[in-house]
CSV table of C-alpha atoms in Angstrom, one decimal:
chain,number,residue,atom,x,y,z
M,1,UNK,CA,-41.3,-117.0,-148.0
M,2,UNK,CA,-39.5,-114.2,-149.7
M,3,UNK,CA,-38.1,-111.4,-147.7
M,4,UNK,CA,-39.3,-107.9,-148.6
M,5,UNK,CA,-37.7,-104.6,-147.7
M,6,UNK,CA,-41.2,-103.0,-147.6
M,7,UNK,CA,-44.7,-104.3,-147.4
M,8,UNK,CA,-47.5,-102.3,-149.0
M,9,UNK,CA,-50.9,-103.4,-147.9
M,10,UNK,CA,-53.7,-102.3,-150.3
M,11,UNK,CA,-56.3,-104.8,-149.2
M,12,UNK,CA,-59.8,-103.5,-149.6
M,13,UNK,CA,-58.6,-100.6,-151.8
M,14,UNK,CA,-60.1,-100.0,-155.2
M,15,UNK,CA,-58.5,-99.1,-158.5
M,16,UNK,CA,-56.2,-97.1,-158.9
M,17,UNK,CA,-55.0,-97.1,-155.3
M,18,UNK,CA,-53.0,-100.3,-155.3
M,19,UNK,CA,-50.8,-99.1,-158.1
M,20,UNK,CA,-50.6,-95.6,-156.7
M,21,UNK,CA,-49.5,-96.9,-153.3
M,22,UNK,CA,-47.1,-99.3,-154.8
M,23,UNK,CA,-45.5,-96.6,-156.9
M,24,UNK,CA,-45.0,-94.3,-153.9
M,25,UNK,CA,-43.4,-97.2,-152.0
M,26,UNK,CA,-41.2,-98.2,-154.8
M,27,UNK,CA,-39.9,-94.6,-155.2
M,28,UNK,CA,-38.5,-94.8,-151.7
M,29,UNK,CA,-36.5,-98.0,-152.4
M,30,UNK,CA,-33.0,-98.4,-153.7
M,31,UNK,CA,-32.2,-100.4,-156.7
M,32,UNK,CA,-32.2,-104.2,-155.9
M,33,UNK,CA,-34.6,-103.9,-153.0
M,34,UNK,CA,-37.8,-105.8,-153.0
M,35,UNK,CA,-41.4,-104.6,-152.3
M,36,UNK,CA,-44.2,-106.9,-151.3
M,37,UNK,CA,-47.7,-105.7,-152.3
M,38,UNK,CA,-50.9,-107.2,-150.9
M,39,UNK,CA,-54.2,-106.5,-152.8
M,40,UNK,CA,-57.7,-107.8,-152.9
M,41,UNK,CA,-58.5,-106.1,-156.2
M,42,UNK,CA,-59.4,-108.7,-158.8
M,43,UNK,CA,-57.8,-106.8,-161.6
M,44,UNK,CA,-54.5,-106.5,-159.8
M,45,UNK,CA,-52.7,-109.5,-161.4
M,46,UNK,CA,-53.0,-108.0,-164.8
M,47,UNK,CA,-52.5,-104.5,-163.4
M,48,UNK,CA,-49.2,-105.4,-161.6
M,49,UNK,CA,-47.8,-107.4,-164.5
M,50,UNK,CA,-48.4,-104.5,-166.9
M,51,UNK,CA,-47.2,-101.9,-164.5
M,52,UNK,CA,-44.0,-103.7,-163.5
M,53,UNK,CA,-43.2,-104.4,-167.2
M,54,UNK,CA,-43.8,-100.8,-168.3
M,55,UNK,CA,-41.9,-99.2,-165.4
M,56,UNK,CA,-39.0,-101.7,-166.2
M,57,UNK,CA,-38.9,-103.3,-162.8
M,58,UNK,CA,-39.0,-107.0,-162.1
M,59,UNK,CA,-42.0,-109.1,-160.9
M,60,UNK,CA,-40.2,-111.8,-159.0
M,61,UNK,CA,-43.3,-113.7,-158.0
M,62,UNK,CA,-47.0,-113.4,-157.5
M,63,UNK,CA,-49.5,-115.6,-155.7
M,64,UNK,CA,-53.0,-115.7,-154.5
M,65,UNK,CA,-54.2,-117.0,-151.2
M,66,UNK,CA,-57.8,-116.7,-149.9
M,67,UNK,CA,-58.6,-113.9,-152.2
M,68,UNK,CA,-55.5,-111.9,-151.3
M,69,UNK,CA,-53.0,-111.3,-154.1
M,70,UNK,CA,-49.3,-111.0,-153.3
M,71,UNK,CA,-46.7,-109.5,-155.5
M,72,UNK,CA,-43.0,-109.3,-155.1
M,73,UNK,CA,-41.5,-106.5,-157.1
M,74,UNK,CA,-37.8,-105.9,-157.4
M,75,UNK,CA,-36.7,-102.4,-158.1
M,76,UNK,CA,-34.3,-102.4,-161.0
H,1,UNK,CA,-37.2,-88.1,-170.5
H,2,UNK,CA,-40.4,-89.3,-168.9
H,3,UNK,CA,-43.2,-90.6,-171.0
H,4,UNK,CA,-46.2,-88.3,-171.2
H,5,UNK,CA,-50.0,-88.9,-171.1
H,6,UNK,CA,-52.7,-86.4,-171.7
H,7,UNK,CA,-56.4,-86.3,-171.3
H,8,UNK,CA,-58.8,-83.7,-172.6
H,9,UNK,CA,-61.7,-83.6,-170.2
H,10,UNK,CA,-64.5,-82.0,-172.3
H,11,UNK,CA,-67.3,-83.5,-170.3
H,12,UNK,CA,-68.7,-82.2,-167.1
H,13,UNK,CA,-70.4,-85.5,-166.2
H,14,UNK,CA,-69.4,-87.0,-162.9
H,15,UNK,CA,-68.9,-90.5,-164.2
H,16,UNK,CA,-66.7,-89.3,-167.1
H,17,UNK,CA,-64.7,-87.1,-164.7
H,18,UNK,CA,-64.1,-90.0,-162.4
H,19,UNK,CA,-62.9,-92.1,-165.3
H,20,UNK,CA,-60.5,-89.3,-166.4
H,21,UNK,CA,-59.0,-88.9,-162.9
H,22,UNK,CA,-58.6,-92.6,-162.4
H,23,UNK,CA,-56.7,-92.9,-165.6
H,24,UNK,CA,-54.6,-89.8,-164.8
H,25,UNK,CA,-53.7,-91.2,-161.4
H,26,UNK,CA,-52.8,-94.5,-162.9
H,27,UNK,CA,-50.6,-92.9,-165.5
H,28,UNK,CA,-48.8,-90.9,-162.8
H,29,UNK,CA,-48.1,-94.2,-161.1
H,30,UNK,CA,-46.6,-95.3,-164.4
H,31,UNK,CA,-44.2,-92.4,-164.0
H,32,UNK,CA,-45.8,-90.5,-166.8
H,33,UNK,CA,-45.9,-86.7,-166.9
H,34,UNK,CA,-49.7,-86.3,-167.0
H,35,UNK,CA,-51.7,-83.4,-168.2
H,36,UNK,CA,-55.5,-83.0,-168.0
H,37,UNK,CA,-56.7,-80.2,-170.2
H,38,UNK,CA,-60.2,-79.0,-169.1
H,39,UNK,CA,-62.3,-77.4,-171.7
H,40,UNK,CA,-66.1,-76.6,-172.1
H,41,UNK,CA,-68.2,-78.5,-169.5
H,42,UNK,CA,-65.1,-80.1,-168.1
H,43,UNK,CA,-64.2,-76.8,-166.6
H,44,UNK,CA,-67.1,-77.1,-164.1
H,45,UNK,CA,-65.1,-79.9,-162.4
H,46,UNK,CA,-62.6,-77.2,-161.4
H,47,UNK,CA,-65.1,-74.7,-159.9
H,48,UNK,CA,-64.9,-73.8,-156.3
H,49,UNK,CA,-68.0,-75.0,-154.5
H,50,UNK,CA,-68.7,-71.6,-153.0
H,51,UNK,CA,-69.9,-68.6,-155.1
H,52,UNK,CA,-67.1,-66.1,-155.7
H,53,UNK,CA,-67.9,-62.4,-156.3
H,54,UNK,CA,-66.9,-61.4,-159.8
H,55,UNK,CA,-67.5,-58.6,-162.2
H,56,UNK,CA,-69.5,-60.3,-164.9
H,57,UNK,CA,-72.3,-59.6,-167.4
H,58,UNK,CA,-75.8,-61.0,-167.0
H,59,UNK,CA,-75.3,-63.7,-169.7
H,60,UNK,CA,-72.1,-64.9,-168.1
H,61,UNK,CA,-73.7,-64.9,-164.7
H,62,UNK,CA,-76.6,-67.0,-166.1
H,63,UNK,CA,-74.2,-69.6,-167.4
H,64,UNK,CA,-72.6,-69.7,-163.9
H,65,UNK,CA,-76.0,-70.3,-162.3
H,66,UNK,CA,-77.0,-73.0,-164.7
H,67,UNK,CA,-73.8,-75.0,-164.6
H,68,UNK,CA,-72.7,-77.3,-161.7
H,69,UNK,CA,-70.5,-75.6,-159.2
H,70,UNK,CA,-67.6,-77.9,-158.7
H,71,UNK,CA,-66.8,-81.6,-158.5
H,72,UNK,CA,-69.4,-82.3,-155.8
H,73,UNK,CA,-72.3,-81.0,-157.9
H,74,UNK,CA,-71.8,-82.9,-161.2
H,75,UNK,CA,-74.5,-85.1,-162.7
H,76,UNK,CA,-74.2,-88.5,-164.2
H,77,UNK,CA,-74.2,-89.0,-168.0
H,78,UNK,CA,-76.7,-91.8,-167.6
H,79,UNK,CA,-79.4,-92.4,-164.9
H,80,UNK,CA,-79.0,-89.0,-163.4
H,81,UNK,CA,-82.7,-89.0,-162.4
H,82,UNK,CA,-82.7,-85.4,-161.3
H,83,UNK,CA,-79.6,-85.8,-159.0
H,84,UNK,CA,-80.6,-89.1,-157.4
H,85,UNK,CA,-78.2,-91.0,-159.6
H,86,UNK,CA,-75.1,-89.2,-158.3
H,87,UNK,CA,-76.1,-89.8,-154.7
H,88,UNK,CA,-76.5,-93.5,-155.4
H,89,UNK,CA,-73.2,-93.8,-157.2
H,90,UNK,CA,-71.4,-92.0,-154.4
H,91,UNK,CA,-72.9,-94.3,-151.9
H,92,UNK,CA,-71.9,-97.4,-153.9
H,93,UNK,CA,-68.4,-96.0,-154.4
H,94,UNK,CA,-67.9,-95.6,-150.7
H,95,UNK,CA,-69.1,-99.1,-150.1
H,96,UNK,CA,-66.4,-100.4,-152.6
H,97,UNK,CA,-63.7,-98.2,-151.1
H,98,UNK,CA,-63.4,-96.3,-154.3
H,99,UNK,CA,-62.0,-92.7,-154.0
H,100,UNK,CA,-64.5,-89.9,-154.5
H,101,UNK,CA,-64.0,-87.4,-157.3
H,102,UNK,CA,-62.7,-84.7,-154.8
H,103,UNK,CA,-60.2,-87.3,-153.4
H,104,UNK,CA,-59.1,-88.3,-156.9
H,105,UNK,CA,-58.4,-84.6,-157.7
H,106,UNK,CA,-56.4,-84.2,-154.5
H,107,UNK,CA,-54.4,-87.4,-155.3
H,108,UNK,CA,-53.8,-86.2,-158.8
H,109,UNK,CA,-52.4,-82.9,-157.5
H,110,UNK,CA,-50.3,-84.8,-155.0
H,111,UNK,CA,-48.9,-87.0,-157.8
H,112,UNK,CA,-48.0,-83.9,-159.8
H,113,UNK,CA,-50.6,-84.2,-162.5
H,114,UNK,CA,-50.8,-81.0,-164.4
H,115,UNK,CA,-54.3,-79.5,-164.4
H,116,UNK,CA,-54.8,-77.0,-167.3
H,117,UNK,CA,-57.8,-74.9,-167.8
H,118,UNK,CA,-58.6,-73.8,-171.3
H,119,UNK,CA,-58.8,-70.0,-171.3
H,120,UNK,CA,-60.8,-69.6,-174.5
H,121,UNK,CA,-63.7,-71.7,-173.2
H,122,UNK,CA,-63.5,-70.1,-169.8
H,123,UNK,CA,-64.3,-66.9,-171.6
H,124,UNK,CA,-67.2,-68.5,-173.4
H,125,UNK,CA,-68.7,-69.9,-170.3
H,126,UNK,CA,-67.9,-66.7,-168.3
H,127,UNK,CA,-65.7,-68.5,-165.8
H,128,UNK,CA,-63.0,-66.4,-164.0
H,129,UNK,CA,-59.7,-67.7,-162.6
H,130,UNK,CA,-60.8,-66.8,-159.1
H,131,UNK,CA,-63.9,-69.1,-159.4
H,132,UNK,CA,-61.7,-72.1,-160.1
H,133,UNK,CA,-59.6,-74.1,-157.6
H,134,UNK,CA,-56.0,-73.4,-156.9
H,135,UNK,CA,-52.9,-74.8,-158.5
H,136,UNK,CA,-54.1,-74.7,-162.1
H,137,UNK,CA,-52.3,-73.7,-165.2
H,138,UNK,CA,-54.0,-71.6,-167.8
H,139,UNK,CA,-53.4,-72.3,-171.5
H,140,UNK,CA,-54.8,-73.0,-174.9
H,141,UNK,CA,-54.7,-75.6,-177.7
H,142,UNK,CA,-51.1,-75.0,-178.5
H,143,UNK,CA,-49.9,-75.8,-175.0
H,144,UNK,CA,-52.1,-78.9,-175.0
H,145,UNK,CA,-50.7,-80.1,-178.4
H,146,UNK,CA,-47.2,-79.4,-177.1
H,147,UNK,CA,-47.8,-82.0,-174.4
H,148,UNK,CA,-49.9,-84.4,-176.6
H,149,UNK,CA,-47.3,-84.5,-179.4
H,150,UNK,CA,-45.0,-86.4,-177.1
H,151,UNK,CA,-47.9,-88.3,-175.4
H,152,UNK,CA,-48.0,-92.0,-175.2
H,153,UNK,CA,-51.6,-92.0,-174.3
H,154,UNK,CA,-53.9,-89.1,-175.4
H,155,UNK,CA,-57.5,-89.3,-174.5
H,156,UNK,CA,-60.6,-87.2,-175.2
H,157,UNK,CA,-63.3,-87.7,-172.6
């Protein structure tokens, strides 16, 4: 298990809320800190990969367990 | 400098307005400076839901009566069925935890999305500033193009 500095739970939320919530949380982090995002939105794997790349942060890891997607994003 | 995105919302249809605001909120989460430029029927999205007393001619008043008064009154571009369609879609959206159009508008404001009302078409449709919601900017095509010229994503909806 990775350790995250903040956990953003967007389970049950629809597009565009997971990204919006993640953005808000990431804004509050310092460079090098890690955010964990939980989502049940089926589009979220593609969404988070694109978003992390474009905003020039780092997607450390993502996984799916029982329909819940987990993303670890490191703020660069 | 931050990237920019712009959307021209020409349509006053509920489904198209929802799509526009979802993209705008997504772009704001991408750290873009986002502008939505409301023109023609899109201006109806910005109307206050209560009637506002204004000094207008009969023709302008008639336009006001015939057009939807605000985000809660818009019809669907397809399957409107005399207003039944919008009720159905609002129900389904709630079921899927999707934000309603008024919520999407609030979120966009909160995220700093710039909402610009086209003053020329406001005149054509007889809409006055006091009939539109707060926190808008008022401008024309040059201001829009100023934003769009540096835009990464520019959409017309």
